[in-house]
Coordinates of C-alpha atoms in Angstrom, one line a residue:
Chain A
X1 CA 76.2 135.3 72.4
X2 CA 75.7 133.4 69.2
X3 CA 77.8 136.0 67.3
X4 CA 80.7 135.5 69.7
X5 CA 80.5 131.7 69.3
X6 CA 80.4 132.2 65.5
X7 CA 83.5 134.5 65.5
X8 CA 85.4 132.0 67.7
X9 CA 84.5 129.2 65.4
X10 CA 85.8 131.2 62.4
X11 CA 89.1 132.0 64.2
X12 CA 89.5 128.3 65.1
X13 CA 88.7 127.3 61.5
X14 CA 91.3 129.6 60.0
X15 CA 93.9 128.7 62.7
X16 CA 93.6 125.0 61.8
X17 CA 94.0 125.8 58.1
X18 CA 97.0 128.0 58.7
X19 CA 98.6 125.3 60.9
X20 CA 98.0 122.8 58.2
X21 CA 99.7 125.0 55.5
X22 CA 102.7 125.7 57.8
X23 CA 103.1 122.1 58.8
X24 CA 102.9 120.9 55.2
X25 CA 105.7 123.3 54.1
X26 CA 108.0 122.1 56.8
X27 CA 107.7 118.3 56.3
X28 CA 110.9 116.5 56.7
X29 CA 111.0 115.0 53.2
X30 CA 110.4 118.4 51.6
X31 CA 113.2 120.0 53.6
X32 CA 115.6 117.1 52.9
X33 CA 115.0 117.4 49.1
X34 CA 115.3 121.2 49.1
X35 CA 118.5 121.3 51.1
X36 CA 120.2 118.4 49.3
X37 CA 119.6 120.1 46.0
X38 CA 120.7 123.5 47.3
X39 CA 124.0 122.0 48.7
X40 CA 124.6 120.0 45.5
X41 CA 124.2 123.1 43.2
X42 CA 126.4 125.2 45.5
X43 CA 129.1 122.5 45.2
X44 CA 128.7 122.3 41.4
X45 CA 129.4 126.0 41.1
X46 CA 132.3 126.1 43.6
X47 CA 136.0 126.0 42.7
X48 CA 138.6 124.2 44.9
X49 CA 139.5 126.3 47.9
X50 CA 135.9 127.7 48.3
X51 CA 134.1 127.7 51.6
X52 CA 130.3 127.5 51.4
X53 CA 128.3 128.8 54.3
X54 CA 124.6 127.9 54.1
X55 CA 121.9 128.8 56.7
X56 CA 120.0 125.6 57.3
X57 CA 118.5 126.4 60.7
X58 CA 115.0 125.7 59.6
X59 CA 116.1 122.3 58.2
X60 CA 118.2 121.2 61.1
X61 CA 115.6 122.1 63.8
X62 CA 113.8 119.0 62.5
X63 CA 116.9 116.8 62.9
X64 CA 117.0 114.0 65.3
X65 CA 120.2 112.4 64.0
X66 CA 123.9 112.7 64.9
X67 CA 125.1 113.5 61.3
X68 CA 122.1 114.8 59.2
X69 CA 124.3 115.9 56.3
X70 CA 126.9 113.6 54.8
X71 CA 128.8 113.6 51.5
X72 CA 129.7 110.3 50.0
X73 CA 131.6 110.4 46.8
X74 CA 129.7 112.8 44.6
X75 CA 126.4 112.5 46.4
X76 CA 124.9 114.8 49.1
X77 CA 122.8 113.0 51.6
X78 CA 120.4 114.8 53.9
X79 CA 118.7 112.5 56.5
X80 CA 116.8 114.3 59.2
X81 CA 114.9 111.3 60.6
X82 CA 115.5 107.5 60.6
X83 CA 112.6 106.9 58.2
X84 CA 113.3 109.6 55.7
X85 CA 116.4 110.7 53.7
X86 CA 117.3 112.2 50.3
X87 CA 120.5 112.1 48.1
X88 CA 121.4 114.3 45.2
X89 CA 124.5 114.0 43.1
X90 CA 126.9 116.8 42.0
X91 CA 129.1 116.7 38.9
X92 CA 132.0 118.8 40.1
X93 CA 134.9 116.4 40.9
X94 CA 136.0 117.9 44.2
X95 CA 136.4 116.7 47.8
X96 CA 133.9 118.4 50.1
X97 CA 134.1 118.4 53.9
X98 CA 131.2 119.3 56.2
X99 CA 133.0 121.2 58.9
X100 CA 132.2 120.4 62.5
X101 CA 131.9 123.4 64.8
X102 CA 133.5 123.8 68.3
X103 CA 130.5 122.2 69.9
X104 CA 131.0 119.0 67.8
X105 CA 127.9 119.7 65.7
X106 CA 127.8 120.8 62.1
X107 CA 125.5 123.8 62.8
X108 CA 126.8 126.9 64.5
X109 CA 124.8 129.2 66.8
X110 CA 123.4 131.1 63.9
X111 CA 122.1 128.0 62.2
X112 CA 124.8 128.0 59.5
X113 CA 126.6 125.0 58.1
X114 CA 130.1 125.3 56.6
X115 CA 131.3 123.2 53.6
X116 CA 134.9 123.2 52.6
X117 CA 135.6 122.4 48.9
X118 CA 139.1 121.0 48.1
Chain B
X1 CA 51.8 138.3 63.5
X2 CA 54.7 138.6 66.0
X3 CA 55.0 134.9 66.3
X4 CA 55.3 134.5 62.6
X5 CA 58.1 137.2 62.5
X6 CA 60.1 135.3 65.1
X7 CA 59.8 132.0 63.2
X8 CA 61.0 133.7 60.0
X9 CA 64.0 135.2 61.7
X10 CA 65.1 131.9 63.1
X11 CA 64.6 130.3 59.8
X12 CA 66.8 133.0 58.2
X13 CA 69.6 132.4 60.8
X14 CA 69.5 128.7 60.0
X15 CA 69.8 129.3 56.3
X16 CA 72.6 131.7 56.9
X17 CA 74.6 129.4 59.1
X18 CA 74.1 126.6 56.6
X19 CA 75.4 128.9 53.9
X20 CA 78.4 129.7 56.0
X21 CA 79.0 126.1 56.8
X22 CA 79.0 125.2 53.1
X23 CA 81.2 128.1 52.3
X24 CA 83.8 127.1 55.0
X25 CA 83.9 123.6 53.6
X26 CA 84.5 124.8 50.1
X27 CA 87.3 127.1 51.3
X28 CA 88.9 124.4 53.4
X29 CA 88.8 121.8 50.5
X30 CA 90.3 124.4 48.1
X31 CA 93.2 125.4 50.4
X32 CA 94.0 121.8 51.5
X33 CA 94.0 120.4 47.9
X34 CA 96.0 123.4 46.6
X35 CA 98.6 122.9 49.3
X36 CA 98.8 119.2 48.7
X37 CA 99.1 119.6 44.9
X38 CA 101.8 122.3 45.3
X39 CA 104.0 120.2 47.7
X40 CA 103.5 117.0 45.7
X41 CA 105.6 118.5 42.9
X42 CA 109.4 118.0 43.1
X43 CA 111.7 121.0 43.1
X44 CA 113.1 121.0 39.5
X45 CA 116.7 122.3 39.5
X46 CA 117.8 120.7 36.2
X47 CA 117.9 123.9 34.1
X48 CA 120.1 125.6 36.8
X49 CA 122.3 122.5 36.9
X50 CA 122.6 122.4 33.1
X51 CA 123.5 126.1 33.2
X52 CA 126.2 125.6 35.8
X53 CA 127.6 122.6 33.8
X54 CA 127.9 124.7 30.7
X55 CA 129.6 127.4 32.7
X56 CA 132.1 124.9 34.0
X57 CA 132.9 123.6 30.5
X58 CA 133.3 127.2 29.2
X59 CA 135.6 128.1 32.1
X60 CA 137.6 124.9 31.5
X61 CA 138.1 125.5 27.7
X62 CA 138.9 129.2 27.9
X63 CA 141.1 131.2 30.2
X64 CA 140.3 134.9 30.5
X65 CA 138.6 134.9 27.2
X66 CA 141.4 133.1 25.4
X67 CA 141.0 129.6 24.0
X68 CA 142.9 127.0 26.0
X69 CA 144.0 124.8 23.1
X70 CA 145.8 122.3 25.4
X71 CA 142.6 121.7 27.4
X72 CA 140.6 121.5 24.2
X73 CA 142.8 118.7 22.8
X74 CA 142.7 117.0 26.2
X75 CA 138.9 117.3 26.3
X76 CA 138.4 115.7 22.9
X77 CA 139.6 112.4 24.4
X78 CA 138.3 112.8 27.9
X79 CA 136.3 115.9 28.9
X80 CA 135.6 114.5 32.4
X81 CA 139.3 114.3 33.2
X82 CA 140.2 117.6 31.5
X83 CA 137.4 119.6 33.1
X84 CA 137.3 117.8 36.5
X85 CA 133.8 116.5 36.1
X86 CA 132.0 113.3 37.3
X87 CA 129.2 112.5 34.9
X88 CA 128.2 109.2 36.6
X89 CA 125.3 109.6 39.0
X90 CA 124.5 106.7 41.4
X91 CA 122.2 108.6 43.8
X92 CA 119.3 106.4 42.7
X93 CA 119.4 102.7 42.1
X94 CA 117.9 103.0 38.7
X95 CA 120.7 105.4 37.6
X96 CA 123.4 102.8 38.3
X97 CA 122.3 100.8 35.3
X98 CA 122.2 103.9 33.1
X99 CA 125.1 105.3 31.1
X100 CA 124.8 108.8 32.6
X101 CA 122.3 111.4 33.7
X102 CA 124.2 114.1 31.7
X103 CA 125.2 114.9 28.2
X104 CA 127.8 117.4 27.1
X105 CA 128.4 118.5 23.5
X106 CA 131.0 121.1 22.6
X107 CA 131.8 122.5 19.1
X108 CA 134.9 124.6 19.1
X109 CA 137.6 125.4 16.6
X110 CA 136.4 122.7 14.2
X111 CA 136.5 120.1 17.0
X112 CA 133.6 118.1 18.4
X113 CA 133.6 116.9 22.0
X114 CA 130.8 114.6 23.3
X115 CA 130.4 113.0 26.7
X116 CA 127.5 111.3 28.6
X117 CA 124.4 109.8 27.0
X118 CA 123.9 111.0 23.5
X119 CA 120.3 109.8 23.4
X120 CA 119.2 112.8 25.5
X121 CA 120.0 115.2 22.7
X122 CA 116.8 114.0 20.9
X123 CA 114.7 115.7 23.6
X124 CA 116.2 119.2 23.0
X125 CA 113.8 121.7 21.4
X126 CA 110.7 119.8 22.4
X127 CA 107.8 121.9 23.6
X128 CA 106.9 119.6 26.5
X129 CA 109.2 120.2 29.5
X130 CA 107.6 117.5 31.7
X131 CA 109.3 114.2 32.4
X132 CA 112.0 114.6 29.8
X133 CA 115.6 115.7 30.0
X134 CA 116.3 119.5 30.2
X135 CA 118.6 121.1 27.7
X136 CA 120.8 124.2 28.0
X137 CA 122.7 125.9 25.1
X138 CA 125.4 128.4 25.4
X139 CA 127.3 130.2 22.6
X140 CA 130.4 132.3 23.3
X141 CA 133.3 133.8 21.4
X142 CA 136.9 133.4 22.6
X143 CA 140.2 134.7 21.3
X144 CA 142.5 132.2 19.4
X145 CA 145.5 134.3 18.4
X146 CA 144.0 137.3 16.7
X147 CA 140.8 135.6 15.7
X148 CA 137.5 135.2 17.5
X149 CA 136.5 131.5 17.6
X150 CA 132.9 130.5 18.4
X151 CA 132.3 127.8 21.1
X152 CA 128.9 126.2 21.2
X153 CA 128.1 124.2 24.4
X154 CA 125.0 122.1 24.8
X155 CA 124.4 120.4 28.1
X156 CA 121.5 118.1 29.0
X157 CA 120.5 116.9 32.4
X158 CA 118.1 114.0 32.8
X159 CA 117.4 113.2 36.5
X160 CA 113.7 113.0 35.7
X161 CA 112.8 110.9 38.8
X162 CA 114.4 113.4 41.1
X163 CA 113.1 116.6 39.5
X164 CA 109.8 115.9 37.8
X165 CA 106.7 114.2 38.9
X166 CA 106.5 111.0 37.0

């Protein structure tokens, strides 16, 4: 009996640790920073006429806002919650549009977001 | 004799569970602190950014491996306009008061082109890569008539607050 309790406790202990590690890696502020930098670098490397398709499903599942990704001037802003947010600048002098899908949202059914560089 | 044996066994179990308890605490503390330290570091993309910037400058000043002299002359006066770049970064309040977060230096065909904050150049070649601007150097040869002309591009990206733990 004590062996069963011990094994259950071990499983519980490692489950808690695993949950902590997974939760820590998907914190909003980390996802915002990563995705803002990823988008900015993709824009930096793009020529006018390019369409960039990024899979941001993992990021946007945390989103509670109407427009989580905005581009103002040469800065990419990713803001998933009201309290957090991250902006990163790109040096490529182009106009970038975050394309809205048919459902009025920026993310399509596969979790992808389309950026149009002009 | 039998009673003594039972007491010893219980004692062993207690010592063993105590040992497990301490071991679990050590494992938990190690994993939690490792994860917290790992995620407290910012994602440093400056070397990639500096590389892309030098690629853009190289693409701008040469066309299919041939030196674009018109662009080079235009870039001497204004590389931002000639190569379609924005070297002003206002993504952080602190950056607004600074000249730039970038520096570009191009040496080509006997001409010198500079843009951004020249002070960042002093950090190039330093062994420490923490909390200082990141440099990238690119050398290429392009055709100018029948001659090969070397182009040396140095790009520096600061953005310390956004990419390095400070």
